[in-house]
mmCIF file of C-alpha atoms in Angstrom:
data_model
loop_
_atom_site.group_PDB
_atom_site.id
_atom_site.type_symbol
_atom_site.label_atom_id
_atom_site.label_comp_id
_atom_site.label_asym_id
_atom_site.label_seq_id
_atom_site.Cartn_x
_atom_site.Cartn_y
_atom_site.Cartn_z
ATOM 1 C CA MET A 1183 138.898 133.004 67.197
ATOM 2 C CA ILE A 1184 141.271 135.798 67.661
ATOM 3 C CA ARG A 1185 140.208 139.092 65.234
ATOM 4 C CA VAL A 1186 143.174 140.792 63.936
ATOM 5 C CA LEU A 1187 143.378 143.976 62.172
ATOM 6 C CA VAL A 1188 146.318 144.988 60.506
ATOM 7 C CA ILE A 1189 148.407 148.593 60.564
ATOM 8 C CA ASP A 1190 150.569 149.508 58.442
ATOM 9 C CA ASP A 1191 151.341 152.454 55.440
ATOM 10 C CA SER A 1192 153.666 150.051 53.433
ATOM 11 C CA VAL A 1193 151.426 147.952 50.896
ATOM 12 C CA PHE A 1194 153.636 145.124 50.775
ATOM 13 C CA MET A 1195 154.164 145.156 54.694
ATOM 14 C CA ARG A 1196 149.953 144.838 54.822
ATOM 15 C CA THR A 1197 149.979 141.947 52.091
ATOM 16 C CA VAL A 1198 152.833 139.848 53.815
ATOM 17 C CA LEU A 1199 151.473 140.072 57.382
ATOM 18 C CA THR A 1200 147.834 139.441 56.092
ATOM 19 C CA ASP A 1201 148.984 136.252 54.729
ATOM 20 C CA LEU A 1202 151.392 135.354 57.737
ATOM 21 C CA LEU A 1203 148.657 136.032 60.274
ATOM 22 C CA GLY A 1204 146.030 133.958 57.753
ATOM 23 C CA ARG A 1205 147.439 130.742 57.593
ATOM 24 C CA ASP A 1206 146.974 129.950 61.465
ATOM 25 C CA PRO A 1207 143.091 128.656 61.408
ATOM 26 C CA SER A 1208 142.883 130.548 65.020
ATOM 27 C CA ILE A 1209 143.212 134.003 63.730
ATOM 28 C CA ASP A 1210 140.782 136.180 61.517
ATOM 29 C CA VAL A 1211 142.603 139.159 59.811
ATOM 30 C CA VAL A 1212 139.427 141.404 59.702
ATOM 31 C CA GLY A 1213 140.710 144.085 57.805
ATOM 32 C CA THR A 1214 144.041 146.543 57.430
ATOM 33 C CA ALA A 1215 144.694 150.281 57.586
ATOM 34 C CA GLU A 1216 147.082 152.310 55.759
ATOM 35 C CA ASP A 1217 147.306 154.981 58.489
ATOM 36 C CA GLY A 1218 146.280 156.113 61.616
ATOM 37 C CA ARG A 1219 143.086 157.727 60.786
ATOM 38 C CA ASP A 1220 142.024 154.621 58.503
ATOM 39 C CA ALA A 1221 143.145 152.791 61.847
ATOM 40 C CA LEU A 1222 140.537 154.074 64.620
ATOM 41 C CA LYS A 1223 137.783 153.941 61.732
ATOM 42 C CA LYS A 1224 138.040 150.581 61.502
ATOM 43 C CA ILE A 1225 139.015 149.656 65.161
ATOM 44 C CA GLU A 1226 135.769 151.364 66.234
ATOM 45 C CA GLY A 1227 133.558 149.285 63.031
ATOM 46 C CA LEU A 1228 135.518 146.102 63.104
ATOM 47 C CA SER A 1229 136.447 145.814 67.098
ATOM 48 C CA PRO A 1230 139.593 143.574 66.591
ATOM 49 C CA ASP A 1231 140.979 141.621 69.464
ATOM 50 C CA VAL A 1232 144.214 142.641 68.206
ATOM 51 C CA ILE A 1233 145.652 144.937 65.931
ATOM 52 C CA THR A 1234 149.721 145.400 64.696
ATOM 53 C CA LEU A 1235 150.575 148.702 64.856
ATOM 54 C CA ASP A 1236 153.593 150.218 62.761
ATOM 55 C CA ILE A 1237 155.046 153.258 64.116
ATOM 56 C CA GLN A 1238 156.032 155.201 61.349
ATOM 57 C CA MET A 1239 153.130 156.600 59.300
ATOM 58 C CA PRO A 1240 151.906 159.594 57.306
ATOM 59 C CA ASN A 1241 148.424 161.748 58.704
ATOM 60 C CA MET A 1242 148.714 160.159 61.724
ATOM 61 C CA ASN A 1243 151.347 157.764 63.320
ATOM 62 C CA GLY A 1244 151.240 155.024 65.726
ATOM 63 C CA ILE A 1245 151.852 157.178 68.699
ATOM 64 C CA GLU A 1246 149.420 159.293 67.815
ATOM 65 C CA VAL A 1247 146.617 156.344 67.166
ATOM 66 C CA LEU A 1248 148.172 155.055 71.074
ATOM 67 C CA GLU A 1249 147.157 158.480 72.630
ATOM 68 C CA VAL A 1250 143.708 158.375 71.026
ATOM 69 C CA LEU A 1251 142.949 154.639 71.917
ATOM 70 C CA GLN A 1252 143.679 155.898 75.721
ATOM 71 C CA SER A 1253 140.086 157.087 75.931
ATOM 72 C CA PHE A 1254 138.650 154.143 74.596
ATOM 73 C CA GLU A 1255 136.533 151.588 77.029
ATOM 74 C CA ASN A 1256 137.704 148.784 75.557
ATOM 75 C CA PRO A 1257 140.818 148.827 73.128
ATOM 76 C CA PRO A 1258 142.307 146.237 71.797
ATOM 77 C CA LYS A 1259 145.552 144.826 72.422
ATOM 78 C CA ILE A 1260 148.257 146.370 70.940
ATOM 79 C CA LEU A 1261 151.310 145.082 69.173
ATOM 80 C CA MET A 1262 153.670 147.570 68.108
ATOM 81 C CA LEU A 1263 156.245 147.120 65.236
ATOM 82 C CA SER A 1264 159.207 149.061 64.652
ATOM 83 C CA THR A 1265 162.436 149.063 62.728
ATOM 84 C CA LEU A 1266 165.720 148.927 64.751
ATOM 85 C CA THR A 1267 166.723 152.256 64.656
ATOM 86 C CA SER A 1268 167.611 154.868 67.618
ATOM 87 C CA ARG A 1269 165.102 156.758 66.936
ATOM 88 C CA ASP A 1270 162.576 154.255 66.662
ATOM 89 C CA ALA A 1271 163.554 152.841 69.652
ATOM 90 C CA GLU A 1272 162.612 155.827 71.531
ATOM 91 C CA LEU A 1273 159.210 155.908 70.052
ATOM 92 C CA THR A 1274 158.924 152.312 71.128
ATOM 93 C CA LYS A 1275 159.815 152.891 74.692
ATOM 94 C CA LYS A 1276 157.245 155.848 74.176
ATOM 95 C CA GLY A 1277 154.329 153.556 72.924
ATOM 96 C CA LEU A 1278 154.731 151.274 75.751
ATOM 97 C CA ASP A 1279 154.068 153.690 77.716
ATOM 98 C CA LEU A 1280 151.018 154.604 76.287
ATOM 99 C CA GLY A 1281 149.279 151.655 76.288
ATOM 100 C CA ALA A 1282 151.259 149.463 73.954
ATOM 101 C CA ASP A 1283 151.070 145.800 75.438
ATOM 102 C CA ASP A 1284 153.968 144.513 73.142
ATOM 103 C CA PHE A 1285 156.821 145.344 70.380
ATOM 104 C CA MET A 1286 158.852 143.585 67.738
ATOM 105 C CA LEU A 1287 161.436 144.262 65.349
ATOM 106 C CA LYS A 1288 161.020 144.054 61.629
ATOM 107 C CA PRO A 1289 163.188 143.001 59.876
ATOM 108 C CA LYS A 1290 165.237 145.698 57.645
ATOM 109 C CA ASN A 1291 165.315 143.786 54.761
ATOM 110 C CA PRO A 1292 161.917 142.865 53.182
ATOM 111 C CA GLY A 1293 162.925 139.353 52.217
ATOM 112 C CA LYS A 1294 163.260 138.006 55.659
ATOM 113 C CA ILE A 1295 160.028 139.447 56.564
ATOM 114 C CA ARG A 1296 158.875 135.954 56.761
ATOM 115 C CA GLY A 1297 161.241 134.836 59.160
ATOM 116 C CA ILE A 1298 159.155 136.679 61.770
ATOM 117 C CA GLU A 1299 156.268 134.469 61.804
ATOM 118 C CA GLN A 1300 156.156 132.405 64.644
ATOM 119 C CA GLU A 1301 157.226 135.340 66.606
ATOM 120 C CA LEU A 1302 154.293 137.291 65.494
ATOM 121 C CA LEU A 1303 151.542 134.495 66.041
ATOM 122 C CA SER A 1304 152.762 133.072 69.354
ATOM 123 C CA LYS A 1305 152.998 137.248 71.051
ATOM 124 C CA ILE A 1306 149.572 137.731 69.515
ATOM 125 C CA LYS A 1307 148.302 134.929 70.938
ATOM 126 C CA HIS A 1308 149.971 135.258 74.089
ATOM 127 C CA LEU A 1309 148.456 138.756 74.427
ATOM 128 C CA ILE A 1310 144.945 137.041 73.939
ATOM 129 C CA THR A 1311 145.608 135.090 77.513
ATOM 130 C CA ILE A 1312 146.426 138.361 79.462
ATOM 131 C CA PRO A 1313 143.775 140.413 81.465
ATOM 132 C CA SER A 1314 143.478 143.863 81.913
ATOM 133 C CA ILE A 1315 143.091 145.202 85.260
ATOM 134 C CA THR A 1316 140.825 148.180 85.357
ATOM 135 C CA GLU A 1317 140.804 148.569 89.103
ATOM 136 C CA LYS A 1318 142.464 147.653 91.547
ATOM 137 C CA PRO A 1319 141.541 146.495 94.678
ATOM 138 C CA ARG A 1320 143.015 148.596 97.871
ATOM 139 C CA ILE A 1321 145.932 147.656 99.501
ATOM 140 C CA ILE A 1322 146.905 148.843 102.984
ATOM 141 C CA GLN A 1323 150.911 148.891 102.151
ATOM 142 C CA ARG A 1324 153.043 148.135 104.876
ATOM 143 C CA PRO A 1325 156.839 147.129 105.390
ATOM 144 C CA ALA A 1326 157.569 143.720 103.451
ATOM 145 C CA GLU A 1327 158.862 140.805 106.231
ATOM 146 C CA ASN A 1328 158.540 138.380 103.051
ATOM 147 C CA LEU A 1329 160.488 138.768 100.012
ATOM 148 C CA VAL A 1330 159.407 136.508 96.948
ATOM 149 C CA MET A 1331 162.581 137.222 94.140
ATOM 150 C CA ILE A 1332 162.108 136.925 90.438
ATOM 151 C CA GLY A 1333 165.029 136.769 87.554
ATOM 152 C CA SER A 1334 164.253 135.971 84.066
ATOM 153 C CA SER A 1335 166.004 137.605 80.912
ATOM 154 C CA ALA A 1336 165.632 136.001 77.307
ATOM 155 C CA GLY A 1337 162.339 134.953 76.366
ATOM 156 C CA GLY A 1338 160.965 136.426 80.060
ATOM 157 C CA PRO A 1339 158.678 139.254 79.945
ATOM 158 C CA PRO A 1340 155.622 136.659 77.785
ATOM 159 C CA MET A 1341 156.365 134.659 81.596
ATOM 160 C CA LEU A 1342 156.472 137.608 83.740
ATOM 161 C CA ASP A 1343 152.870 138.669 82.251
ATOM 162 C CA SER A 1344 151.799 134.939 83.621
ATOM 163 C CA VAL A 1345 153.185 135.041 86.987
ATOM 164 C CA VAL A 1346 152.226 139.106 87.497
ATOM 165 C CA SER A 1347 149.013 138.633 86.090
ATOM 166 C CA SER A 1348 147.587 135.860 88.505
ATOM 167 C CA LEU A 1349 149.124 136.566 91.716
ATOM 168 C CA LYS A 1350 146.817 137.042 94.375
ATOM 169 C CA GLU A 1351 146.072 140.920 96.384
ATOM 170 C CA ASP A 1352 146.651 139.271 99.413
ATOM 171 C CA LEU A 1353 150.520 137.940 98.767
ATOM 172 C CA ASN A 1354 152.447 139.026 102.235
ATOM 173 C CA ALA A 1355 155.248 140.155 100.378
ATOM 174 C CA ALA A 1356 157.340 142.383 98.150
ATOM 175 C CA VAL A 1357 158.001 140.927 95.363
ATOM 176 C CA VAL A 1358 161.399 142.106 92.953
ATOM 177 C CA ILE A 1359 162.127 140.921 89.557
ATOM 178 C CA THR A 1360 165.025 141.620 87.549
ATOM 179 C CA GLN A 1361 164.752 141.475 84.181
ATOM 180 C CA HIS A 1362 167.753 142.063 81.747
ATOM 181 C CA MET A 1363 166.595 145.330 79.847
ATOM 182 C CA PRO A 1364 168.386 148.248 78.941
ATOM 183 C CA ALA A 1365 168.058 151.454 80.436
ATOM 184 C CA GLY A 1366 164.793 153.236 79.616
ATOM 185 C CA PHE A 1367 162.867 149.804 79.218
ATOM 186 C CA THR A 1368 162.651 148.582 82.656
ATOM 187 C CA ALA A 1369 159.575 151.816 83.286
ATOM 188 C CA SER A 1370 157.421 150.450 80.835
ATOM 189 C CA LEU A 1371 157.981 147.054 81.356
ATOM 190 C CA ALA A 1372 156.204 148.126 84.862
ATOM 191 C CA GLU A 1373 154.020 150.660 83.469
ATOM 192 C CA ARG A 1374 152.807 147.219 81.285
ATOM 193 C CA LEU A 1375 152.823 144.746 84.067
ATOM 194 C CA ASN A 1376 150.849 147.124 86.304
ATOM 195 C CA ARG A 1377 147.988 147.247 83.668
ATOM 196 C CA ILE A 1378 147.799 143.504 84.441
ATOM 197 C CA SER A 1379 148.542 142.891 88.066
ATOM 198 C CA PRO A 1380 146.122 143.014 90.962
ATOM 199 C CA LEU A 1381 149.153 144.434 92.807
ATOM 200 C CA LYS A 1382 151.145 147.727 92.014
ATOM 201 C CA VAL A 1383 154.006 147.122 89.902
ATOM 202 C CA LYS A 1384 156.673 150.052 89.408
ATOM 203 C CA GLU A 1385 159.903 150.406 88.708
ATOM 204 C CA THR A 1386 162.592 150.701 91.571
ATOM 205 C CA GLU A 1387 163.801 154.197 93.265
ATOM 206 C CA ASN A 1388 166.725 154.222 95.346
ATOM 207 C CA ALA A 1389 166.558 153.974 98.676
ATOM 208 C CA GLU A 1390 162.667 153.102 99.247
ATOM 209 C CA LEU A 1391 161.259 151.158 101.472
ATOM 210 C CA LEU A 1392 159.839 147.363 100.422
ATOM 211 C CA GLN A 1393 156.143 147.437 100.817
ATOM 212 C CA ILE A 1394 153.831 144.654 101.039
ATOM 213 C CA GLY A 1395 151.633 144.354 97.796
ATOM 214 C CA CYS A 1396 154.275 145.889 95.590
ATOM 215 C CA ILE A 1397 156.084 144.338 92.779
ATOM 216 C CA TYR A 1398 159.244 146.104 92.233
ATOM 217 C CA VAL A 1399 161.422 145.946 88.830
ATOM 218 C CA SER A 1400 165.046 146.460 88.523
ATOM 219 C CA LYS A 1401 165.697 149.520 86.835
ATOM 220 C CA GLY A 1402 167.903 149.027 84.009
ATOM 221 C CA GLY A 1403 171.462 150.239 83.985
ATOM 222 C CA PHE A 1404 171.821 149.717 88.124
ATOM 223 C CA HIS A 1405 172.074 146.501 90.365
ATOM 224 C CA THR A 1406 169.223 146.279 92.837
ATOM 225 C CA ILE A 1407 170.622 145.702 96.092
ATOM 226 C CA ILE A 1408 168.498 144.748 98.984
ATOM 227 C CA SER A 1409 169.533 146.615 102.276
ATOM 228 C CA ALA A 1410 168.632 146.049 105.947
ATOM 229 C CA ASN A 1411 165.829 148.052 107.233
ATOM 230 C CA PRO A 1412 165.033 147.357 111.010
ATOM 231 C CA LEU A 1413 160.993 147.727 111.960
ATOM 232 C CA SER A 1414 159.644 149.188 114.627
ATOM 233 C CA ASN A 1415 157.952 145.528 115.611
ATOM 234 C CA GLY A 1416 162.112 144.424 115.987
ATOM 235 C CA LYS A 1417 161.765 142.210 112.855
ATOM 236 C CA MET A 1418 163.621 142.706 109.369
ATOM 237 C CA GLY A 1419 162.826 144.764 106.379
ATOM 238 C CA GLY A 1420 164.311 145.690 103.332
ATOM 239 C CA LYS A 1421 165.243 149.274 101.429
ATOM 240 C CA ILE A 1422 166.281 149.419 97.594
ATOM 241 C CA THR A 1423 170.161 150.335 97.011
ATOM 242 C CA HIS A 1424 171.190 150.862 93.660
ATOM 243 C CA SER A 1425 174.198 150.327 92.442
ATOM 244 C CA LYS A 1426 176.388 151.407 89.365
ATOM 245 C CA ALA A 1427 179.177 148.590 90.101
ATOM 246 C CA PRO A 1428 179.967 146.703 87.391
ATOM 247 C CA PRO A 1429 178.122 144.565 85.182
ATOM 248 C CA VAL A 1430 178.177 140.581 86.369
ATOM 249 C CA HIS A 1431 177.435 138.473 83.660
ATOM 250 C CA ALA A 1432 177.715 141.154 81.506
ATOM 251 C CA VAL A 1433 174.579 142.822 82.537
ATOM 252 C CA ARG A 1434 172.988 145.386 85.099
ATOM 253 C CA PRO A 1435 171.086 144.644 86.577
ATOM 254 C CA ALA A 1436 172.165 140.950 87.292
ATOM 255 C CA VAL A 1437 170.130 138.850 89.097
ATOM 256 C CA ASP A 1438 173.150 137.241 91.026
ATOM 257 C CA LYS A 1439 173.217 141.020 93.293
ATOM 258 C CA THR A 1440 169.728 141.119 94.007
ATOM 259 C CA PHE A 1441 169.088 137.657 94.895
ATOM 260 C CA ALA A 1442 172.106 137.346 96.808
ATOM 261 C CA SER A 1443 171.859 140.914 98.840
ATOM 262 C CA GLY A 1444 168.106 139.634 99.604
ATOM 263 C CA ALA A 1445 168.482 136.074 100.707
ATOM 264 C CA LYS A 1446 170.900 137.957 103.419
ATOM 265 C CA VAL A 1447 168.160 140.791 104.397
ATOM 266 C CA PHE A 1448 165.208 137.813 104.505
ATOM 267 C CA GLY A 1449 166.697 134.884 105.323
ATOM 268 C CA LYS A 1450 164.458 132.025 105.197
ATOM 269 C CA LYS A 1451 161.625 134.527 104.536
ATOM 270 C CA THR A 1452 163.444 134.601 100.375
ATOM 271 C CA MET A 1453 161.622 132.834 97.715
ATOM 272 C CA GLY A 1454 163.819 132.668 94.344
ATOM 273 C CA VAL A 1455 162.330 132.271 91.117
ATOM 274 C CA ILE A 1456 164.032 131.829 88.066
ATOM 275 C CA LEU A 1457 162.153 131.870 84.347
ATOM 276 C CA SER A 1458 163.520 131.845 80.815
ATOM 277 C CA GLY A 1459 166.791 133.297 80.356
ATOM 278 C CA MET A 1460 170.406 132.904 78.713
ATOM 279 C CA GLY A 1461 173.719 132.776 80.514
ATOM 280 C CA SER A 1462 174.262 131.806 84.025
ATOM 281 C CA ASP A 1463 173.117 134.711 86.206
ATOM 282 C CA GLY A 1464 171.304 133.290 89.024
ATOM 283 C CA GLY A 1465 172.328 130.429 89.509
ATOM 284 C CA GLU A 1466 174.848 131.988 92.233
ATOM 285 C CA GLY A 1467 171.885 133.916 93.631
ATOM 286 C CA MET A 1468 169.587 130.701 93.666
ATOM 287 C CA GLU A 1469 172.783 129.120 96.126
ATOM 288 C CA TYR A 1470 172.632 131.948 98.703
ATOM 289 C CA ILE A 1471 168.798 131.622 98.891
ATOM 290 C CA LYS A 1472 168.929 128.025 99.498
ATOM 291 C CA ASN A 1473 171.937 128.470 101.972
ATOM 292 C CA ALA A 1474 169.963 131.041 103.993
ATOM 293 C CA GLY A 1475 166.710 128.477 103.953
ATOM 294 C CA GLY A 1476 164.612 129.956 101.059
ATOM 295 C CA ARG A 1477 162.406 128.445 98.922
ATOM 296 C CA THR A 1478 163.800 128.246 94.893
ATOM 297 C CA ILE A 1479 162.113 126.866 92.235
ATOM 298 C CA VAL A 1480 162.955 127.155 88.227
ATOM 299 C CA VAL A 1481 160.322 126.667 85.135
ATOM 300 C CA LYS A 1482 160.273 123.526 83.708
ATOM 301 C CA GLU A 1483 162.607 123.642 80.691
ATOM 302 C CA GLU A 1484 160.143 122.961 77.736
ATOM 303 C CA ASP A 1485 157.893 126.201 78.693
ATOM 304 C CA CYS A 1486 161.023 128.230 78.011
ATOM 305 C CA LEU A 1487 162.568 129.966 75.438
ATOM 306 C CA VAL A 1488 165.982 129.828 76.981
ATOM 307 C CA TYR A 1489 166.714 127.746 79.711
ATOM 308 C CA GLY A 1490 170.620 128.721 80.637
ATOM 309 C CA MET A 1491 169.690 131.089 84.224
ATOM 310 C CA ALA A 1492 167.260 127.781 85.089
ATOM 311 C CA ARG A 1493 170.018 124.982 84.438
ATOM 312 C CA SER A 1494 172.848 127.163 86.225
ATOM 313 C CA ALA A 1495 170.964 126.953 89.129
ATOM 314 C CA LEU A 1496 169.857 123.409 88.447
ATOM 315 C CA GLU A 1497 173.751 122.793 88.215
ATOM 316 C CA ARG A 1498 174.503 124.255 91.440
ATOM 317 C CA ASN A 1499 172.174 121.821 93.541
ATOM 318 C CA SER A 1500 169.961 125.210 94.406
ATOM 319 C CA VAL A 1501 166.715 124.448 93.464
ATOM 320 C CA ASP A 1502 163.925 122.946 95.275
ATOM 321 C CA LYS A 1503 161.292 122.662 92.511
ATOM 322 C CA VAL A 1504 160.950 122.519 88.985
ATOM 323 C CA LEU A 1505 157.452 123.820 87.809
ATOM 324 C CA SER A 1506 155.246 124.828 84.937
ATOM 325 C CA LEU A 1507 154.563 128.185 84.343
ATOM 326 C CA LYS A 1508 151.251 127.993 85.847
ATOM 327 C CA SER A 1509 152.058 126.494 88.727
ATOM 328 C CA ILE A 1510 154.103 128.793 89.923
ATOM 329 C CA PRO A 1511 151.432 131.419 91.522
ATOM 330 C CA ARG A 1512 150.014 128.885 93.511
ATOM 331 C CA ASP A 1513 153.580 127.779 95.106
ATOM 332 C CA ILE A 1514 154.537 131.156 95.246
ATOM 333 C CA SER A 1515 151.063 132.130 97.185
ATOM 334 C CA LYS A 1516 151.453 128.690 99.332
ATOM 335 C CA TYR A 1517 155.165 129.103 100.438
ATOM 336 C CA ILE A 1518 154.449 132.854 101.158
ATOM 337 C CA ALA A 1519 151.572 131.804 103.378
ATOM 338 C CA SER A 1520 153.433 128.695 105.242
ATOM 339 C CA ILE A 1521 156.243 131.753 106.498
ATOM 340 C CA GLU A 1522 155.893 131.681 110.430
#
């Protein structure tokens, strides 16, 4: 049973959220709170597994609650709820930086609030499955000679949670994730993934060298290009280059740009993975990887919210394997270990 505490200053929202969650037999709504002060008392007293946290509240808002929760030894998983305004977007980004695990939008029209039931239940159940890494193993970083590249868009973040939390600390490769996201939000995604992965996760920086034991999240607003970086042992490493070239498939960063450039540098020591996503970004990039002798995999359609990106790779006959989401981390480790 998942213990949930609902925190919102609106009586209407507290009532509706409690009703929606209470319909699921695997969820127990252990209480509600009307502001941040009330929430902190009830978090300590009720020990919920998950809290739904409104951002805008009187007395103590959601951001202030998050600041206090940073000092908790075992804080609950945190799902922020916000409206689609420019101010709330900034606060949501700040909340993710402060430790919130995920967020979702509340409808502006209260009459449509029941339409979020499936997304709400899905996010809460997903959060419970993701571990928190309190202490990372010490990894001696050195230039990477192998490269794993992951592309995703709509429906991708929960899948990224599952993949990066399951990768092993001894992975002999650098990992570059290109997730379609606006500028400003990829840093928060990287920080959140860093809390659940045994490997170091960070947002890309221009001109940084790809290191073993590090996962890089492509910075929003830039294409992540992998440039060649000759190593002292005569082998080839890679370097991140940020590009402000025009969007591809109406997005920047584009998966195709990263995949194609990475395949050119690392050749058969490259692995490409496509998760959930709308559109065709990634299909051409997977073809580059396949032609360079690398490994290409896509997730099964039944595990995806949207299958456009994976389908575009399949239509190009550029996919070696179609795997379930839970099988992908194991296949990544197996292939990287087989590279000579």
